[in-house]
Amino acid sequence: MTYEFEGRTEKEAIDCAAEELGLEKDDFDVEILETQRQGLFKKGHVRIRVHTDKPVSPAYARAVKAADGGEENRRSYSRQPVCSDPVSQSEFEQKMTAFVEGLVERMGYGGKVSVLFREEFKLGLKIDSEYSSILIGKKGKNLDAIQLLANIYAGRQGRESTRVILDSENYRIRREESLVRLAYTVADRVRENRTSVLLEPMNPFDRRLIHTTLNDISDVETKSEGDGLYKQVRVFYKGLR
């Protein structure tokens, strides 16, 4: 029999399959149907097909029959966030969009702010402006500064646990893709030369992306160096440590 499951990662989807089917992981074969890389504004997404000739959990079998009208062959499992309406849907979102718009205006630039995405404890806002390049700044430092002020304002609204993320012209996604390419390029250089490379100062989110990207490369390690918000990431061959 075959069954389909989804998760944010391959491991999560497989763990879910084992739990729902009531089987050990060695009791079924896994076929990867779809993989979407995790990004700053989207969750990772993996869809798998499980093949097994073992009897599955009776409760799961009954649930599948009920859901599929008796055709016991599939169940999708997903924890993906629901796409959001760009229009503010709460007083907090209205205050945040108004605050960022007002801040941009006081900087001397016009712009319209809308909701990019919303999740539990996370709110994404998008700035549309003809001055986007200035608002983003070199390597996103202006955008980071505006984002920092937005998060301070959110805290003053009693939402300290909510992280506000600002974007403009899809800069965050473009920056993320650029950093992933950089991480792999530097890792290849480090492995080839058996040495280490110190990257440019980065904010915590960019550093975390470098660490996460190279986490699964067995002979390469990373560590942050320096003080303050903008630290540097050192990528080094494991034998050097």
PDB file of C-alpha atoms in Angstrom:
ATOM      1  CA  MET A   1       0.000   0.000   0.000  1.00  0.00           C
ATOM      2  CA  THR A   2       1.071   3.600  -0.519  1.00  0.00           C
ATOM      3  CA  TYR A   3       0.382   6.660   1.606  1.00  0.00           C
ATOM      4  CA  GLU A   4       1.379  10.288   1.272  1.00  0.00           C
ATOM      5  CA  PHE A   5       2.545  12.632   4.029  1.00  0.00           C
ATOM      6  CA  GLU A   6       3.844  16.172   4.211  1.00  0.00           C
ATOM      7  CA  GLY A   7       6.049  18.125   6.596  1.00  0.00           C
ATOM      8  CA  ARG A   8       8.403  21.055   6.816  1.00  0.00           C
ATOM      9  CA  THR A   9      11.412  18.737   6.456  1.00  0.00           C
ATOM     10  CA  GLU A  10      12.005  15.210   5.214  1.00  0.00           C
ATOM     11  CA  LYS A  11      12.583  14.051   8.793  1.00  0.00           C
ATOM     12  CA  GLU A  12       9.335  15.621   9.997  1.00  0.00           C
ATOM     13  CA  ALA A  13       7.348  13.978   7.201  1.00  0.00           C
ATOM     14  CA  ILE A  14       8.929  10.568   7.891  1.00  0.00           C
ATOM     15  CA  ASP A  15       8.418  10.899  11.639  1.00  0.00           C
ATOM     16  CA  CYS A  16       4.796  11.778  11.006  1.00  0.00           C
ATOM     17  CA  ALA A  17       4.368   8.758   8.719  1.00  0.00           C
ATOM     18  CA  ALA A  18       5.789   6.414  11.349  1.00  0.00           C
ATOM     19  CA  GLU A  19       3.597   7.865  14.075  1.00  0.00           C
ATOM     20  CA  GLU A  20       0.388   7.918  12.048  1.00  0.00           C
ATOM     21  CA  LEU A  21       0.870   4.482  10.508  1.00  0.00           C
ATOM     22  CA  GLY A  22       1.969   2.908  13.783  1.00  0.00           C
ATOM     23  CA  LEU A  23       5.087   1.464  12.109  1.00  0.00           C
ATOM     24  CA  GLU A  24       8.822   1.539  12.646  1.00  0.00           C
ATOM     25  CA  LYS A  25      10.805   3.528  10.074  1.00  0.00           C
ATOM     26  CA  ASP A  26      12.394   0.290   8.838  1.00  0.00           C
ATOM     27  CA  ASP A  27       8.926  -1.042   8.003  1.00  0.00           C
ATOM     28  CA  PHE A  28       8.393   1.199   4.986  1.00  0.00           C
ATOM     29  CA  ASP A  29      10.194   2.702   1.986  1.00  0.00           C
ATOM     30  CA  VAL A  30      10.147   6.431   1.338  1.00  0.00           C
ATOM     31  CA  GLU A  31       9.853   8.177  -2.019  1.00  0.00           C
ATOM     32  CA  ILE A  32      10.412  11.954  -2.093  1.00  0.00           C
ATOM     33  CA  LEU A  33       7.735  13.539  -4.260  1.00  0.00           C
ATOM     34  CA  GLU A  34       8.332  17.235  -3.696  1.00  0.00           C
ATOM     35  CA  THR A  35      10.842  19.414  -1.867  1.00  0.00           C
ATOM     36  CA  GLN A  36      10.682  23.159  -1.326  1.00  0.00           C
ATOM     37  CA  ARG A  37      13.586  24.858   0.436  1.00  0.00           C
ATOM     38  CA  GLN A  38      12.848  26.819   3.561  1.00  0.00           C
ATOM     39  CA  GLY A  39      13.053  30.560   3.253  1.00  0.00           C
ATOM     40  CA  LEU A  40      12.778  33.594   5.395  1.00  0.00           C
ATOM     41  CA  PHE A  41       9.184  34.169   4.341  1.00  0.00           C
ATOM     42  CA  LYS A  42       8.091  30.612   3.804  1.00  0.00           C
ATOM     43  CA  LYS A  43       8.291  27.333   5.563  1.00  0.00           C
ATOM     44  CA  GLY A  44      10.117  24.392   4.079  1.00  0.00           C
ATOM     45  CA  HIS A  45       7.840  21.821   2.471  1.00  0.00           C
ATOM     46  CA  VAL A  46       8.475  18.151   1.754  1.00  0.00           C
ATOM     47  CA  ARG A  47       5.952  15.653   0.394  1.00  0.00           C
ATOM     48  CA  ILE A  48       6.728  11.946   0.563  1.00  0.00           C
ATOM     49  CA  ARG A  49       5.096   8.714  -0.546  1.00  0.00           C
ATOM     50  CA  VAL A  50       5.397   5.772   1.808  1.00  0.00           C
ATOM     51  CA  HIS A  51       5.379   2.201   0.473  1.00  0.00           C
ATOM     52  CA  THR A  52       4.718  -0.653   2.881  1.00  0.00           C
ATOM     53  CA  ASP A  53       3.237  -4.132   2.978  1.00  0.00           C
ATOM     54  CA  LYS A  54       2.902  -4.042   6.767  1.00  0.00           C
ATOM     55  CA  PRO A  55      -0.501  -3.637   8.439  1.00  0.00           C
ATOM     56  CA  VAL A  56      -0.983  -0.052   9.540  1.00  0.00           C
ATOM     57  CA  SER A  57      -2.647   1.305  12.653  1.00  0.00           C
ATOM     58  CA  PRO A  58      -6.374   0.383  12.672  1.00  0.00           C
ATOM     59  CA  ALA A  59      -7.262   3.909  13.792  1.00  0.00           C
ATOM     60  CA  TYR A  60      -5.335   5.377  10.862  1.00  0.00           C
ATOM     61  CA  ALA A  61      -6.947   2.941   8.409  1.00  0.00           C
ATOM     62  CA  ARG A  62     -10.421   3.891   9.625  1.00  0.00           C
ATOM     63  CA  ALA A  63      -9.601   7.597   9.361  1.00  0.00           C
ATOM     64  CA  VAL A  64      -8.384   7.205   5.790  1.00  0.00           C
ATOM     65  CA  LYS A  65     -11.490   5.265   4.795  1.00  0.00           C
ATOM     66  CA  ALA A  66     -13.725   7.925   6.267  1.00  0.00           C
ATOM     67  CA  ALA A  67     -11.813  10.746   4.583  1.00  0.00           C
ATOM     68  CA  ASP A  68     -11.502   9.100   1.177  1.00  0.00           C
ATOM     69  CA  GLY A  69     -14.881   7.412   0.970  1.00  0.00           C
ATOM     70  CA  GLY A  70     -13.419   3.934   1.368  1.00  0.00           C
ATOM     71  CA  GLU A  71     -10.390   4.344  -0.869  1.00  0.00           C
ATOM     72  CA  GLU A  72      -7.574   3.549   1.552  1.00  0.00           C
ATOM     73  CA  ASN A  73      -4.582   4.905  -0.211  1.00  0.00           C
ATOM     74  CA  ARG A  74      -3.693   8.374   0.903  1.00  0.00           C
ATOM     75  CA  ARG A  75      -3.577  11.008   3.601  1.00  0.00           C
ATOM     76  CA  SER A  76      -1.847  14.358   3.391  1.00  0.00           C
ATOM     77  CA  TYR A  77      -0.275  15.861   6.440  1.00  0.00           C
ATOM     78  CA  SER A  78       0.676  19.504   6.517  1.00  0.00           C
ATOM     79  CA  ARG A  79       1.608  22.174   9.001  1.00  0.00           C
ATOM     80  CA  GLN A  80       1.917  24.923   6.450  1.00  0.00           C
ATOM     81  CA  PRO A  81       0.790  28.451   7.348  1.00  0.00           C
ATOM     82  CA  VAL A  82      -2.249  29.850   5.595  1.00  0.00           C
ATOM     83  CA  CYS A  83      -1.510  32.601   3.071  1.00  0.00           C
ATOM     84  CA  SER A  84      -2.441  35.970   4.443  1.00  0.00           C
ATOM     85  CA  ASP A  85      -4.541  38.887   3.244  1.00  0.00           C
ATOM     86  CA  PRO A  86      -2.299  41.926   2.626  1.00  0.00           C
ATOM     87  CA  VAL A  87      -4.893  44.154   4.324  1.00  0.00           C
ATOM     88  CA  SER A  88      -4.411  44.603   8.076  1.00  0.00           C
ATOM     89  CA  GLN A  89      -6.812  42.356   9.965  1.00  0.00           C
ATOM     90  CA  SER A  90      -6.273  43.484  13.555  1.00  0.00           C
ATOM     91  CA  GLU A  91      -5.606  46.631  15.544  1.00  0.00           C
ATOM     92  CA  PHE A  92      -2.003  45.521  16.069  1.00  0.00           C
ATOM     93  CA  GLU A  93      -1.404  45.072  12.335  1.00  0.00           C
ATOM     94  CA  GLN A  94      -2.986  48.471  11.639  1.00  0.00           C
ATOM     95  CA  LYS A  95      -0.722  50.108  14.205  1.00  0.00           C
ATOM     96  CA  MET A  96       2.365  48.403  12.797  1.00  0.00           C
ATOM     97  CA  THR A  97       1.675  49.344   9.175  1.00  0.00           C
ATOM     98  CA  ALA A  98       0.869  52.927  10.204  1.00  0.00           C
ATOM     99  CA  PHE A  99       4.046  53.138  12.311  1.00  0.00           C
ATOM    100  CA  VAL A 100       6.328  51.944   9.509  1.00  0.00           C
ATOM    101  CA  GLU A 101       4.619  54.185   6.948  1.00  0.00           C
ATOM    102  CA  GLY A 102       5.010  57.148   9.286  1.00  0.00           C
ATOM    103  CA  LEU A 103       8.653  56.304   9.941  1.00  0.00           C
ATOM    104  CA  VAL A 104       9.427  56.102   6.222  1.00  0.00           C
ATOM    105  CA  GLU A 105       7.635  59.395   5.651  1.00  0.00           C
ATOM    106  CA  ARG A 106       9.615  61.114   8.412  1.00  0.00           C
ATOM    107  CA  MET A 107      12.781  59.853   6.715  1.00  0.00           C
ATOM    108  CA  GLY A 108      11.694  61.893   3.696  1.00  0.00           C
ATOM    109  CA  TYR A 109      10.485  59.049   1.483  1.00  0.00           C
ATOM    110  CA  GLY A 110       6.983  58.014   0.541  1.00  0.00           C
ATOM    111  CA  GLY A 111       5.812  54.425   0.719  1.00  0.00           C
ATOM    112  CA  LYS A 112       2.903  52.068   1.279  1.00  0.00           C
ATOM    113  CA  VAL A 113       3.119  49.277   3.856  1.00  0.00           C
ATOM    114  CA  SER A 114       1.036  46.102   3.682  1.00  0.00           C
ATOM    115  CA  VAL A 115       0.996  42.697   5.374  1.00  0.00           C
ATOM    116  CA  LEU A 116       3.267  40.204   3.623  1.00  0.00           C
ATOM    117  CA  PHE A 117       2.524  37.215   5.839  1.00  0.00           C
ATOM    118  CA  ARG A 118       1.277  36.426   9.316  1.00  0.00           C
ATOM    119  CA  GLU A 119       2.084  33.511  11.568  1.00  0.00           C
ATOM    120  CA  GLU A 120       1.927  32.877  15.270  1.00  0.00           C
ATOM    121  CA  PHE A 121       4.520  35.167  16.893  1.00  0.00           C
ATOM    122  CA  LYS A 122       5.660  36.491  13.500  1.00  0.00           C
ATOM    123  CA  LEU A 123       4.401  39.300  11.258  1.00  0.00           C
ATOM    124  CA  GLY A 124       5.836  40.163   7.846  1.00  0.00           C
ATOM    125  CA  LEU A 125       5.387  43.642   6.395  1.00  0.00           C
ATOM    126  CA  LYS A 126       6.212  44.816   2.866  1.00  0.00           C
ATOM    127  CA  ILE A 127       7.258  48.357   1.955  1.00  0.00           C
ATOM    128  CA  ASP A 128       6.332  49.449  -1.571  1.00  0.00           C
ATOM    129  CA  SER A 129       8.180  52.629  -2.504  1.00  0.00           C
ATOM    130  CA  GLU A 130       9.928  54.218  -5.453  1.00  0.00           C
ATOM    131  CA  TYR A 131      12.804  54.775  -3.016  1.00  0.00           C
ATOM    132  CA  SER A 132      13.163  51.089  -2.143  1.00  0.00           C
ATOM    133  CA  SER A 133      16.881  50.983  -2.924  1.00  0.00           C
ATOM    134  CA  ILE A 134      17.511  53.751  -0.382  1.00  0.00           C
ATOM    135  CA  LEU A 135      15.231  52.202   2.228  1.00  0.00           C
ATOM    136  CA  ILE A 136      17.006  48.859   1.822  1.00  0.00           C
ATOM    137  CA  GLY A 137      20.477  50.402   1.956  1.00  0.00           C
ATOM    138  CA  LYS A 138      23.828  48.712   1.498  1.00  0.00           C
ATOM    139  CA  LYS A 139      23.465  45.018   2.307  1.00  0.00           C
ATOM    140  CA  GLY A 140      20.073  45.733   3.857  1.00  0.00           C
ATOM    141  CA  LYS A 141      21.372  47.805   6.776  1.00  0.00           C
ATOM    142  CA  ASN A 142      18.758  50.549   6.399  1.00  0.00           C
ATOM    143  CA  LEU A 143      16.001  47.958   6.208  1.00  0.00           C
ATOM    144  CA  ASP A 144      17.432  46.238   9.289  1.00  0.00           C
ATOM    145  CA  ALA A 145      17.408  49.548  11.173  1.00  0.00           C
ATOM    146  CA  ILE A 146      13.767  50.223  10.282  1.00  0.00           C
ATOM    147  CA  GLN A 147      12.921  46.648  11.245  1.00  0.00           C
ATOM    148  CA  LEU A 148      14.628  47.087  14.617  1.00  0.00           C
ATOM    149  CA  LEU A 149      12.535  50.182  15.358  1.00  0.00           C
ATOM    150  CA  ALA A 150       9.394  48.338  14.272  1.00  0.00           C
ATOM    151  CA  ASN A 151      10.153  45.516  16.710  1.00  0.00           C
ATOM    152  CA  ILE A 152      10.758  48.012  19.529  1.00  0.00           C
ATOM    153  CA  TYR A 153       7.401  49.607  18.750  1.00  0.00           C
ATOM    154  CA  ALA A 154       5.734  46.171  18.694  1.00  0.00           C
ATOM    155  CA  GLY A 155       7.160  45.524  22.162  1.00  0.00           C
ATOM    156  CA  ARG A 156       5.650  48.767  23.411  1.00  0.00           C
ATOM    157  CA  GLN A 157       2.302  47.513  22.168  1.00  0.00           C
ATOM    158  CA  GLY A 158       2.620  44.514  24.474  1.00  0.00           C
ATOM    159  CA  ARG A 159       3.723  42.180  21.663  1.00  0.00           C
ATOM    160  CA  GLU A 160       7.301  41.440  22.763  1.00  0.00           C
ATOM    161  CA  SER A 161       6.916  37.837  21.632  1.00  0.00           C
ATOM    162  CA  THR A 162       5.982  38.825  18.062  1.00  0.00           C
ATOM    163  CA  ARG A 163       8.859  39.189  15.620  1.00  0.00           C
ATOM    164  CA  VAL A 164       8.269  41.767  12.886  1.00  0.00           C
ATOM    165  CA  ILE A 165      10.076  41.222   9.576  1.00  0.00           C
ATOM    166  CA  LEU A 166      10.259  43.946   6.949  1.00  0.00           C
ATOM    167  CA  ASP A 167      10.922  43.455   3.263  1.00  0.00           C
ATOM    168  CA  SER A 168      10.967  45.565   0.126  1.00  0.00           C
ATOM    169  CA  GLU A 169      11.367  44.495  -3.492  1.00  0.00           C
ATOM    170  CA  ASN A 170      11.838  40.887  -2.283  1.00  0.00           C
ATOM    171  CA  TYR A 171      15.221  41.896  -0.885  1.00  0.00           C
ATOM    172  CA  ARG A 172      15.128  39.357   1.948  1.00  0.00           C
ATOM    173  CA  ILE A 173      14.599  36.434  -0.400  1.00  0.00           C
ATOM    174  CA  ARG A 174      17.251  37.657  -2.845  1.00  0.00           C
ATOM    175  CA  ARG A 175      19.674  38.202   0.026  1.00  0.00           C
ATOM    176  CA  GLU A 176      18.962  34.750   1.398  1.00  0.00           C
ATOM    177  CA  GLU A 177      19.602  33.061  -1.941  1.00  0.00           C
ATOM    178  CA  SER A 178      22.838  35.023  -2.318  1.00  0.00           C
ATOM    179  CA  LEU A 179      24.026  33.966   1.147  1.00  0.00           C
ATOM    180  CA  VAL A 180      23.235  30.305   0.493  1.00  0.00           C
ATOM    181  CA  ARG A 181      25.322  30.411  -2.690  1.00  0.00           C
ATOM    182  CA  LEU A 182      28.111  32.169  -0.801  1.00  0.00           C
ATOM    183  CA  ALA A 183      28.030  29.578   1.978  1.00  0.00           C
ATOM    184  CA  TYR A 184      28.440  26.655  -0.415  1.00  0.00           C
ATOM    185  CA  THR A 185      31.146  28.434  -2.423  1.00  0.00           C
ATOM    186  CA  VAL A 186      33.159  29.191   0.714  1.00  0.00           C
ATOM    187  CA  ALA A 187      32.646  25.640   2.023  1.00  0.00           C
ATOM    188  CA  ASP A 188      34.068  24.223  -1.205  1.00  0.00           C
ATOM    189  CA  ARG A 189      37.090  26.529  -0.920  1.00  0.00           C
ATOM    190  CA  VAL A 190      37.640  25.585   2.717  1.00  0.00           C
ATOM    191  CA  ARG A 191      37.455  21.855   1.983  1.00  0.00           C
ATOM    192  CA  GLU A 192      39.788  22.135  -0.988  1.00  0.00           C
ATOM    193  CA  ASN A 193      42.439  24.232   0.777  1.00  0.00           C
ATOM    194  CA  ARG A 194      42.000  22.760   4.294  1.00  0.00           C
ATOM    195  CA  THR A 195      41.826  26.285   5.693  1.00  0.00           C
ATOM    196  CA  SER A 196      39.314  28.784   7.090  1.00  0.00           C
ATOM    197  CA  VAL A 197      37.524  31.845   5.707  1.00  0.00           C
ATOM    198  CA  LEU A 198      36.140  34.765   7.718  1.00  0.00           C
ATOM    199  CA  LEU A 199      33.000  36.262   6.168  1.00  0.00           C
ATOM    200  CA  GLU A 200      31.817  39.871   6.296  1.00  0.00           C
ATOM    201  CA  PRO A 201      29.979  41.153   9.399  1.00  0.00           C
ATOM    202  CA  MET A 202      26.352  40.022   9.328  1.00  0.00           C
ATOM    203  CA  ASN A 203      23.202  40.505  11.359  1.00  0.00           C
ATOM    204  CA  PRO A 204      21.921  37.561  13.473  1.00  0.00           C
ATOM    205  CA  PHE A 205      19.466  36.361  10.819  1.00  0.00           C
ATOM    206  CA  ASP A 206      22.080  36.217   8.058  1.00  0.00           C
ATOM    207  CA  ARG A 207      24.562  34.473  10.361  1.00  0.00           C
ATOM    208  CA  ARG A 208      21.965  31.892  11.328  1.00  0.00           C
ATOM    209  CA  LEU A 209      21.343  31.173   7.640  1.00  0.00           C
ATOM    210  CA  ILE A 210      25.060  30.505   7.045  1.00  0.00           C
ATOM    211  CA  HIS A 211      25.232  28.207  10.078  1.00  0.00           C
ATOM    212  CA  THR A 212      22.091  26.318   9.036  1.00  0.00           C
ATOM    213  CA  THR A 213      23.135  25.958   5.383  1.00  0.00           C
ATOM    214  CA  LEU A 214      26.475  24.362   6.269  1.00  0.00           C
ATOM    215  CA  ASN A 215      25.271  22.402   9.279  1.00  0.00           C
ATOM    216  CA  ASP A 216      24.972  19.111   7.376  1.00  0.00           C
ATOM    217  CA  ILE A 217      28.421  19.229   5.722  1.00  0.00           C
ATOM    218  CA  SER A 218      30.380  16.757   7.826  1.00  0.00           C
ATOM    219  CA  ASP A 219      33.916  18.132   7.385  1.00  0.00           C
ATOM    220  CA  VAL A 220      33.073  21.853   7.636  1.00  0.00           C
ATOM    221  CA  GLU A 221      32.141  23.843  10.739  1.00  0.00           C
ATOM    222  CA  THR A 222      31.114  27.437  11.400  1.00  0.00           C
ATOM    223  CA  LYS A 223      31.332  29.772  14.359  1.00  0.00           C
ATOM    224  CA  SER A 224      30.532  33.430  15.018  1.00  0.00           C
ATOM    225  CA  GLU A 225      33.302  35.800  16.007  1.00  0.00           C
ATOM    226  CA  GLY A 226      33.247  39.349  17.312  1.00  0.00           C
ATOM    227  CA  ASP A 227      31.015  41.490  19.504  1.00  0.00           C
ATOM    228  CA  GLY A 228      27.847  43.467  18.974  1.00  0.00           C
ATOM    229  CA  LEU A 229      24.968  42.907  16.585  1.00  0.00           C
ATOM    230  CA  TYR A 230      27.055  42.510  13.439  1.00  0.00           C
ATOM    231  CA  LYS A 231      29.404  39.572  13.989  1.00  0.00           C
ATOM    232  CA  GLN A 232      31.427  37.601  11.464  1.00  0.00           C
ATOM    233  CA  VAL A 233      31.067  33.933  10.626  1.00  0.00           C
ATOM    234  CA  ARG A 234      34.203  31.856  10.259  1.00  0.00           C
ATOM    235  CA  VAL A 235      33.911  28.800   8.033  1.00  0.00           C
ATOM    236  CA  PHE A 236      36.696  26.302   8.650  1.00  0.00           C
ATOM    237  CA  TYR A 237      37.798  22.798   7.845  1.00  0.00           C
ATOM    238  CA  LYS A 238      37.061  20.542  10.815  1.00  0.00           C
ATOM    239  CA  GLY A 239      40.610  19.312  11.200  1.00  0.00           C
ATOM    240  CA  LEU A 240      41.817  22.839  11.953  1.00  0.00           C
ATOM    241  CA  ARG A 241      39.855  23.228  15.181  1.00  0.00           C
TER     242      ARG A 241
END
